[in-house]
């Protein structure tokens, strides 16, 4: 693979996400998952000279792509910050920003991350078993598998990968480690999983679920999403839009439940005559890529975009 391919990411629902996100062309917007800036670039093209776009990414290579070389975004309305989106409030506060007019999260990994063997995200290439989006901190997948007990490994693979053979995979991993040869590479992991998974799902590599599980765990993706959504609620101006694109059911369930919970007017059963707390979100849309997009970019196949609007009440 040449370096241009390794840097390319095809943005999913590029126009649709921005159509839903922009409510005022003069506003302040947050892209919490910059990637290679496909959504940010589209957003900047729709906004006035008075607008601001703040981007965040926890991957130092994404930040480097935004600030140097041919992919650099040279626009006075734009800035990028190396952090996790759960930290969006303090990051914006340091810029003097307490509210935004739209907030986008395009979850998961980018193609430059998956397609770079050195990042260890993919069972399609051999590389070190890393899987961290933020390579400057935290524990790699190999480090986790070298220290965790069998039960913990099985739990992670079962819950984050919905893998039926989680126990067998964890057993095999620990047996190999105890034999003095812990897994260190993506190839070693996919081989061990292939031997432990007894029934294969058609069209899917047996390692798919285990790789997904370890990636979600190593990057605390579900916790990040929960924290990011609650932070978003505090940041959105009345009528501002929240746009979230998910790529698997665990993420989408969190987004869907959050929007439903914040859209409901709940009656407190212990105080049924007390004034009802106002709902803080209004669901606007659920969008999936069309056939043309899926044909052009098969990675968009599993995407689901949910859009909600901050209500006037309780803002
Ligand atoms: C699917 S890509 C985004 C692609 C982007 N919308 C584009 O069009 O180029 C997801 C990006 O979000 C980043 N990311 C994922 N979770 C994150 C988090 N919790 N905090 C910050 N960045 C995160 C990843 O490092 C990756 O670069």
XYZ file of C-alpha atoms and ligand atoms in Angstrom:
342
model
C 0.000 0.000 0.000
C 1.403 3.438 -0.817
C 1.315 6.344 1.608
C -1.489 8.218 -0.201
C -3.845 5.276 0.269
C -2.881 5.015 3.928
C -3.919 8.648 4.454
C -7.276 8.470 2.739
C -10.637 8.342 4.490
C -13.928 8.335 2.575
C -16.384 10.346 4.645
C -19.679 8.633 5.393
C -22.921 10.628 4.935
C -20.804 13.713 4.244
C -23.482 16.032 2.834
C -26.366 14.571 4.866
C -24.554 15.060 8.200
C -23.801 18.703 7.432
C -27.312 19.366 6.041
C -28.648 18.356 9.460
C -25.898 19.996 11.513
C -26.004 23.579 10.247
C -28.749 25.779 11.683
C -26.942 29.129 11.387
C -24.092 29.945 8.978
C -22.512 32.312 11.544
C -22.377 29.740 14.353
C -19.794 27.888 16.422
C -19.536 24.157 15.592
C -17.685 21.227 17.125
C -16.434 18.228 15.147
C -15.514 15.791 17.932
C -14.020 13.178 15.566
C -11.918 15.033 12.963
C -10.393 11.945 11.285
C -9.171 13.362 7.991
C -11.596 16.285 8.141
C -14.130 15.255 5.511
C -17.053 16.559 7.555
C -15.108 19.590 8.808
C -14.209 20.628 5.240
C -17.816 20.275 4.091
C -18.958 22.253 7.145
C -16.472 25.086 6.528
C -17.705 25.329 2.924
C -21.256 25.991 4.194
C -20.437 28.607 6.872
C -19.908 32.391 6.788
C -16.584 34.162 7.525
C -17.910 34.852 11.055
C -18.287 31.157 11.954
C -15.913 28.963 13.975
C -15.201 25.257 13.701
C -13.401 23.560 16.573
C -12.171 20.026 15.866
C -11.010 17.325 18.250
C -9.262 14.010 17.652
C -7.459 11.754 20.078
C -5.184 10.389 17.328
C -1.989 12.467 16.962
C -1.793 11.468 13.258
C -5.224 13.031 12.635
C -4.078 16.267 14.261
C -0.886 16.177 12.197
C -2.925 15.730 9.004
C -4.987 18.830 9.902
C -1.968 20.984 10.630
C 0.734 19.992 8.139
C 1.427 18.924 4.580
C -1.070 18.774 1.734
C -3.978 17.845 3.994
C -3.503 20.937 6.226
C -6.577 23.103 6.812
C -5.494 26.685 6.397
C -8.580 28.605 7.507
C -8.754 31.243 10.274
C -12.166 29.895 11.356
C -10.690 26.471 12.176
C -8.656 25.000 15.041
C -7.887 21.425 16.115
C -7.123 19.981 19.539
C -5.511 16.679 20.504
C -7.810 15.196 23.115
C -10.665 12.749 23.598
C -14.161 14.108 22.968
C -15.218 13.279 26.546
C -12.999 16.304 27.309
C -14.929 18.608 24.963
C -16.205 20.958 27.673
C -12.834 21.858 29.244
C -11.273 22.004 25.752
C -13.870 24.535 24.586
C -13.809 26.408 27.915
C -10.067 27.006 27.431
C -11.017 28.752 24.162
C -13.673 30.833 25.937
C -16.525 28.808 24.403
C -19.400 27.642 26.625
C -22.000 26.824 23.944
C -22.085 25.579 20.366
C -24.611 25.675 17.517
C -23.963 22.139 16.358
C -21.972 19.095 17.411
C -20.929 16.145 15.282
C -19.570 12.746 16.326
C -18.626 10.317 13.534
C -17.648 7.402 15.750
C -15.118 4.613 15.500
C -11.921 4.376 13.516
C -10.856 6.052 10.286
C -9.552 4.226 7.221
C -5.996 5.565 7.777
C -6.109 3.871 11.187
C -7.506 0.523 9.966
C -5.404 0.423 6.805
C -2.083 1.098 8.514
C -0.641 -2.279 9.651
C 1.536 -0.494 12.240
C -1.586 0.590 14.169
C -2.668 -3.018 14.743
C -6.406 -2.513 14.164
C -6.936 -5.007 11.354
C -6.826 -8.776 11.004
C -6.238 -8.241 7.273
C -2.616 -7.167 7.815
C 0.145 -8.337 10.099
C 1.408 -5.778 12.593
C 1.960 -5.113 16.275
C -1.250 -5.667 18.270
C -1.685 -2.056 19.378
C -5.221 -0.710 18.564
C -4.859 2.545 20.521
C -6.331 5.582 18.767
C -4.220 7.793 21.031
C -0.748 6.329 20.678
C 0.641 8.740 23.298
C -1.097 7.076 26.256
C -2.828 3.991 27.614
C -2.439 0.266 27.237
C -2.187 -1.534 23.887
C -4.310 -4.631 23.129
C -1.181 -6.819 23.430
C -0.388 -5.335 26.854
C -3.945 -5.994 28.021
C -3.815 -9.628 26.816
C -0.428 -10.078 28.513
C -1.708 -9.096 31.974
C -5.479 -9.687 32.255
C -6.933 -12.850 33.778
C -8.884 -15.304 31.640
C -12.265 -14.203 32.989
C -11.641 -10.540 32.225
C -10.478 -11.330 28.667
C -13.568 -13.497 28.091
C -15.879 -10.764 29.434
C -14.395 -8.122 27.150
C -14.692 -10.363 24.062
C -18.224 -11.414 24.970
C -19.645 -8.008 25.877
C -17.865 -5.769 23.387
C -17.802 -8.292 20.535
C -21.001 -10.244 21.226
C -18.806 -13.303 20.505
C -20.286 -16.709 21.391
C -16.865 -18.366 21.644
C -15.393 -15.737 23.997
C -14.565 -18.269 26.724
C -12.761 -20.596 24.311
C -10.796 -17.684 22.789
C -9.762 -16.380 26.241
C -8.673 -19.894 27.278
C -6.537 -20.298 24.172
C -4.947 -16.856 24.646
C -4.054 -17.547 28.275
C -2.725 -21.048 27.456
C -0.421 -19.533 24.853
C 0.731 -16.865 27.292
C 1.410 -19.460 29.973
C 3.462 -21.384 27.448
C 5.777 -18.343 27.382
C 4.590 -16.924 24.051
C 1.936 -14.210 24.565
C 0.271 -12.837 21.403
C 2.081 -9.789 20.130
C 0.791 -9.396 16.572
C -2.531 -9.140 14.727
C -1.729 -12.303 12.740
C -1.087 -14.342 15.915
C -4.390 -13.120 17.381
C -6.425 -13.897 14.259
C -4.898 -17.384 14.011
C -5.724 -18.204 17.621
C -9.298 -16.899 17.203
C -9.788 -18.877 13.979
C -8.856 -22.075 15.838
C -11.269 -21.314 18.735
C -14.345 -20.197 16.759
C -16.274 -23.303 15.820
C -19.071 -21.986 13.623
C -18.291 -19.258 11.138
C -20.664 -16.499 10.129
C -21.059 -16.312 6.341
C -19.028 -13.527 4.745
C -17.333 -12.607 8.033
C -13.777 -13.320 9.156
C -13.864 -15.309 12.425
C -11.651 -12.638 14.043
C -14.071 -9.747 13.325
C -15.854 -9.819 16.685
C -12.711 -10.286 18.787
C -10.901 -7.412 17.047
C -13.954 -5.159 17.490
C -14.170 -6.083 21.189
C -10.515 -5.381 21.955
C -10.593 -2.095 20.056
C -13.669 -0.895 21.948
C -12.117 -1.928 25.267
C -8.621 -0.516 24.674
C -10.087 2.865 23.668
C -12.908 2.853 26.275
C -15.177 3.727 23.343
C -18.518 3.132 25.067
C -17.567 5.149 28.169
C -16.272 7.934 25.897
C -19.572 7.970 24.048
C -21.665 8.147 27.251
C -19.530 10.995 28.572
C -19.449 12.789 25.228
C -23.243 12.715 24.907
C -23.819 14.177 28.377
C -21.212 16.866 27.728
C -22.928 17.656 24.418
C -26.211 18.289 26.191
C -24.568 20.955 28.357
C -22.939 22.622 25.348
C -25.748 22.831 22.803
C -27.559 26.157 22.390
C -31.370 26.028 22.038
C -32.215 24.669 18.557
C -28.627 23.468 18.062
C -28.229 20.034 16.480
C -26.514 16.904 17.720
C -25.485 14.567 14.879
C -24.010 11.152 15.733
C -22.930 8.487 13.226
C -22.453 4.975 14.698
C -20.999 1.872 13.096
C -22.165 -0.953 15.314
C -25.169 -1.829 17.412
C -23.498 -1.271 20.806
C -22.821 2.371 19.915
C -26.137 2.955 18.224
C -28.007 1.544 21.224
C -26.310 4.090 23.506
C -27.134 6.994 21.172
C -30.712 5.852 20.628
C -31.364 5.353 24.370
C -29.793 8.700 25.223
C -31.913 10.621 22.722
C -35.065 8.756 23.808
C -34.367 9.413 27.482
C -33.645 13.110 26.969
C -36.699 13.534 24.723
C -39.150 12.031 27.167
C -41.063 14.092 29.693
C -40.642 11.911 32.715
C -43.066 11.946 35.615
C -41.397 11.455 38.978
C -43.417 8.619 40.528
C -42.464 9.701 44.036
C -43.880 13.186 43.373
C -46.505 12.763 40.627
C -47.921 16.285 41.031
C -44.564 18.069 40.931
C -43.872 20.067 37.740
C -42.484 17.740 35.067
C -38.808 18.209 34.193
C -38.667 19.588 30.664
C -37.249 17.326 27.976
C -33.948 18.571 26.618
C -33.788 16.981 23.155
C -36.160 16.523 20.247
C -35.427 13.605 17.862
C -35.140 14.854 14.265
C -33.969 12.018 12.029
C -32.433 8.583 11.631
C -30.546 8.241 8.352
C -28.706 5.342 6.718
C -26.458 5.525 3.653
C -28.214 4.799 0.380
C -27.324 2.047 -2.062
C -25.102 4.308 -4.170
C -22.969 5.301 -1.176
C -22.696 1.704 0.056
C -21.608 0.550 -3.405
C -18.947 3.285 -3.585
C -17.815 2.847 0.032
C -18.646 -0.584 1.516
C -17.424 0.605 4.948
C -20.514 2.844 5.138
C -22.773 -0.249 5.125
C -23.206 -0.427 8.887
C -23.563 3.332 9.505
C -26.592 4.814 11.265
C -26.841 8.577 11.753
C -29.107 9.968 14.470
C -29.980 13.650 14.686
C -31.537 15.467 17.637
C -32.227 19.112 18.398
C -31.721 20.866 21.735
C -35.032 22.229 22.947
C -35.612 25.741 24.343
C -36.610 24.382 27.727
C -33.994 23.906 30.410
C -31.240 25.168 28.082
C -14.744 7.665 11.533
S -13.365 8.667 11.839
C -13.963 10.295 11.490
C -13.841 10.659 10.036
C -14.159 12.106 9.729
N -15.545 12.438 9.986
C -13.819 12.402 8.287
O -14.739 12.641 7.503
O -12.632 12.412 7.934
C -13.275 8.712 13.587
C -12.145 9.564 14.143
O -12.513 9.915 15.468
C -11.434 9.714 16.340
N -12.028 9.343 17.623
C -12.740 8.233 17.909
N -13.136 8.272 19.178
C -12.685 9.438 19.701
C -12.792 10.057 20.980
N -13.430 9.473 21.973
N -12.239 11.273 21.141
C -11.581 11.886 20.119
N -11.430 11.345 18.901
C -11.984 10.130 18.694
C -10.591 8.636 15.726
O -9.246 8.785 16.123
C -10.797 8.885 14.223
O -9.795 9.731 13.737
